[in-house]
Amino acid sequence: MVKRKHADRSSGAAVDSKSTPKDEVLPAVRTSDEPAPKKQKWTNKQRVLIFSSRGVSYRARHLMTDLRTLMPHSKAETKMDRKDSLFVVNEIAEMKNCNRCIYFEMKKKQDLYMWVSGVPKGPSVKFLIENVHTMLELKMTGNCLKSSRPLLSFDTTFDKHPYWALLKELFIQTFGTPNHHPKSQPFIDHVFTFSIADNRIWFRNYQILEEDGSLAEIGPRFVMNPIRIFEGSFGGPTLFSNPHYISPNEHRRRLRKKNANKYLDKLQSKRLHAENMRQPSYRLDPTDDVFTTISPEEAAKYEK
Amino acid sequence: MASEESELDSVDSDTELQEAFRRGELKPGLNIEARAPKVHINNVAGMKSKLQEISQAIPWVERLDSTCDPAADVLGTEKESGEDVVHDDFKREMRFYRQAQTTVLESIPRLHSLGIPTSRPEDYFAQMAKADEHMTKVREKLLAKQVSMDRSEKAKKLRELRKFGKKVQHEVLQKRQKEKREMLDAVKKYRKGQDNKLDFLESGKQKIDGNKKQIHQPGKKRQFKNKKFGFGGQKKRSKYNTSKSAKDMSDFSVKKHATRPGGVKKAKAASKNRPGKRRRQKGKNK
């Protein structure tokens, strides 16, 4: 996987040259005064379970796999049956030894929802996911190491309300790759951007081309519309419900209603026009026609 | 609004409704139950305590987060309208981009100060998020776009040039006409005796010589043939009558056409000189 041509060769040669003259003999007993050998530096052990329910569209599936490739601390699981209640997710995550979970579900084969949750005791958030673009789209020109750690960039709006602050903390713990994670690469070459616009959270992923601030988008990109924040994991009392949220069903209903009204308005305006036209425009004497003569041919025409 | 009214009415509305029902004034379909307005929960204390519960006391290196405003707007994309940023794709994306930029500019020096490498050496190979095949596809698409843009640019330039060329041609034609007019004027003046000098001829000639020294002139034979059979220009419709050709009377000779029919005097005179056959024979017999 990882090749280090020159460095390895040179360091290996150095070790050889040092080790050949005299073999180092280890002491038989370690004195208790010596400090214990340092353990792994991987201390922040976040593990994220990323999976979905059955019946998600291909686009949602691609988004899920994209997140998996970008997050080395993630684990996968088979798709869950839609019949199972959401509490089962907690058990699955515990079995997988994960303390965070991202769960996708799709309603009506068109509305994608994403749960982000801290597994043993919350909090959990349900988002509506809109405008998904996956990493495979050709207009995203950037690229990064498969499992390098991302920088996490947040809008200043995240500090203005407690619910944004809570979401920010949750995102940092889920999307941030822990330092010295065994699967991660030691370099930092991309940024996850979370910004708030229109009461939604917009996710972008950029490659750092140069360290003077030129970037290229890697993808995926999606918009998270928060619906509810729960105290527990996949349930529990509600801490926050978004007043700006309009469910996709409601949105579609409004659109349809608007169109229906358009049709009714058209009908009504037509009717009114017809009624207006029926009224005589100015007064005429009906006896004016008495003296107009019609030729016999014309009269025959009218008789028919 | 509706909820307030219903609350005010609700004290005695039940009895009133019951009476109305007894009288038969209430019928199914006339009344619709008013829906309770949606109650939105915003438990600030709960959220704050939850935030404290989950927040970690670990160094920044473990988290790599940063909260910042977008970088300074160098291009000036956002200045025109603040409201439209969400719906204008370009402006919105620029804002996100600038936010990421600020993060990079803040965090990279911080990482360097902590002694953490950010850029990888050139000989460090590892699996990338996007495969090489995918990246070649991306590059091909970019290239194709570049090519098509170049082509359209070229076509645009050519169109512009053609337009300009037409203008130049028009100017040249007008200039020639002007010269010709001046020349004719000068000739007219000379004829009338207003001008004694023949400078205009020379100056015209000089001009022509200056311009067309190098132009090859065909030989005399060729010139004659060109005159006879035509050379250059449109051959079509060259034999049609025009108003000019119809007016042209140079071919008309009065001698031929304006005399009485059969009245060619010369021929008559000639016939008079020679007597008829019989007279000639009579004369012989004499």
XYZ file of C-alpha atoms in Angstrom, chain B residues 34-243:
210
model
C -59.178 23.571 13.668
C -55.745 22.033 13.821
C -53.557 22.918 16.756
C -50.554 24.944 15.641
C -47.274 23.042 15.571
C -45.242 23.519 18.717
C -41.517 23.751 18.128
C -39.255 22.655 20.903
C -36.128 24.589 21.739
C -34.724 23.211 24.969
C -31.655 25.426 25.332
C -30.668 24.211 28.799
C -30.937 20.594 27.749
C -28.815 21.219 24.669
C -26.160 23.033 26.656
C -25.925 20.260 29.210
C -25.751 17.691 26.404
C -22.992 19.661 24.738
C -21.037 19.685 27.988
C -21.621 15.979 28.378
C -20.180 15.054 24.992
C -17.433 17.668 24.714
C -13.914 16.276 24.957
C -10.954 17.788 26.767
C -8.362 16.802 24.180
C -5.744 18.827 22.327
C -6.591 20.500 19.040
C -4.422 18.069 17.049
C -6.893 15.303 17.768
C -9.811 17.278 16.400
C -8.428 19.616 13.710
C -11.500 21.849 13.772
C -11.653 25.558 13.141
C -14.487 28.037 13.171
C -14.053 31.013 10.919
C -15.629 33.500 8.583
C -15.008 33.295 4.866
C -11.750 34.830 3.636
C -11.662 38.357 2.251
C -13.695 38.680 -0.918
C -10.948 39.428 -3.429
C -12.986 38.900 -6.560
C -15.876 40.999 -5.268
C -18.468 38.373 -6.152
C -20.664 38.876 -3.142
C -20.843 42.642 -2.968
C -23.854 43.228 -5.158
C -26.548 41.462 -3.157
C -26.357 39.821 0.232
C -29.698 38.040 0.076
C -29.198 36.233 -3.173
C -26.132 34.279 -2.050
C -28.103 31.123 -1.308
C -29.774 30.952 -4.690
C -26.864 32.127 -6.799
C -24.789 28.983 -7.285
C -21.561 30.725 -8.108
C -21.641 33.178 -5.212
C -22.628 30.515 -2.728
C -19.878 28.150 -3.800
C -17.386 30.982 -3.672
C -18.369 31.643 -0.083
C -17.826 28.023 0.908
C -14.553 28.015 -0.948
C -13.363 31.102 0.876
C -14.364 29.630 4.199
C -12.267 26.554 3.465
C -9.438 28.870 2.423
C -9.460 30.654 5.779
C -9.341 27.344 7.563
C -6.371 26.231 5.511
C -4.534 29.500 6.028
C -5.159 29.319 9.781
C -4.580 25.651 10.401
C -1.541 24.833 8.284
C 0.831 27.208 10.132
C -0.577 25.908 13.396
C 0.176 22.345 12.346
C 3.659 23.359 11.228
C 4.288 24.965 14.603
C 3.299 21.662 16.231
C 5.748 19.851 13.971
C 3.188 17.921 11.969
C 3.837 17.372 8.272
C 1.022 18.465 5.987
C 2.286 17.960 2.447
C 3.549 14.577 1.442
C 6.905 13.985 -0.257
C 6.880 13.305 -3.989
C 7.975 9.705 -3.612
C 5.237 8.870 -1.151
C 2.712 6.701 -2.926
C -0.517 5.597 -1.355
C -4.026 4.740 -2.385
C -6.007 7.784 -3.365
C -9.677 8.493 -2.758
C -10.294 8.527 -6.492
C -8.670 5.872 -8.681
C -6.279 6.758 -11.478
C -8.793 5.732 -14.133
C -11.310 8.107 -12.676
C -8.782 10.916 -12.615
C -7.877 10.321 -16.266
C -11.559 10.599 -17.071
C -11.720 13.872 -15.180
C -8.674 15.155 -17.026
C -10.111 14.119 -20.385
C -13.299 15.964 -19.637
C -11.404 19.072 -18.623
C -9.340 18.865 -21.777
C -12.390 18.391 -23.969
C -13.989 21.404 -22.366
C -10.847 23.441 -22.899
C -10.683 22.418 -26.550
C -14.308 23.248 -27.211
C -13.903 26.606 -25.518
C -10.822 27.347 -27.605
C -12.669 26.421 -30.751
C -15.607 28.650 -30.004
C -13.236 31.471 -29.130
C -11.464 31.045 -32.449
C -14.730 31.026 -34.359
C -15.785 34.168 -32.590
C -12.524 35.883 -33.483
C -12.839 34.803 -37.118
C -16.342 36.164 -37.298
C -15.120 39.454 -35.922
C -12.280 39.547 -38.433
C -14.605 38.832 -41.302
C -16.811 41.670 -40.254
C -13.790 43.948 -40.044
C -12.524 42.769 -43.443
C -15.814 43.681 -45.054
C -15.520 47.156 -43.603
C -12.021 47.543 -45.027
C -13.163 46.403 -48.469
C -15.990 48.873 -48.414
C -13.594 51.677 -47.506
C -11.231 50.785 -50.339
C -14.075 50.808 -52.851
C -15.260 54.175 -51.679
C -11.750 55.557 -51.850
C -11.391 54.389 -55.447
C -14.699 55.941 -56.398
C -13.665 59.185 -54.791
C -10.387 59.225 -56.717
C -12.191 58.566 -59.954
C -14.637 61.361 -59.284
C -11.832 63.783 -58.524
C -10.039 62.763 -61.669
C -13.134 63.315 -63.798
C -13.709 66.693 -62.206
C -10.162 67.692 -62.929
C -10.496 66.567 -66.550
C -13.692 68.526 -66.918
C -12.050 71.593 -65.490
C -9.127 71.203 -67.883
C -11.465 70.884 -70.834
C -13.332 74.013 -69.897
C -10.039 75.804 -69.586
C -10.314 76.566 -65.916
C -7.145 74.693 -65.250
C -4.014 74.727 -67.379
C -1.989 72.167 -65.559
C -2.030 68.504 -66.202
C -0.634 67.624 -62.779
C -3.574 65.519 -61.817
C -2.705 62.948 -64.451
C 0.795 62.544 -63.163
C -0.175 62.486 -59.541
C -2.784 59.799 -60.277
C -0.283 57.869 -62.294
C 2.319 58.173 -59.619
C -0.108 56.929 -57.069
C -0.988 53.964 -59.196
C 2.651 53.317 -59.961
C 3.476 53.490 -56.300
C 0.767 51.059 -55.470
C 0.934 48.645 -58.358
C 4.498 48.487 -59.537
C 4.701 44.787 -59.069
C 1.445 43.821 -60.770
C 2.046 41.738 -63.862
C 0.401 42.987 -67.047
C -0.622 40.406 -69.669
C 0.650 40.659 -73.233
C -1.241 42.529 -75.967
C -2.614 39.392 -77.556
C -3.903 38.178 -74.301
C -5.437 41.563 -73.522
C -7.254 41.545 -76.870
C -8.535 38.031 -76.285
C -9.676 39.018 -72.835
C -11.524 41.916 -74.324
C -13.081 39.724 -76.973
C -14.052 36.694 -74.940
C -14.128 38.205 -71.495
C -11.951 37.535 -68.529
C -12.826 37.701 -64.889
C -16.081 38.829 -63.447
C -19.449 37.297 -63.810
C -20.235 35.634 -67.123
C -23.853 35.059 -66.328
C -26.377 37.633 -67.467
C -23.686 39.554 -69.320
C -25.758 39.416 -72.546
C -28.966 40.623 -71.020
C -30.336 43.956 -72.107
C -30.069 46.701 -69.590
C -31.489 50.210 -69.567
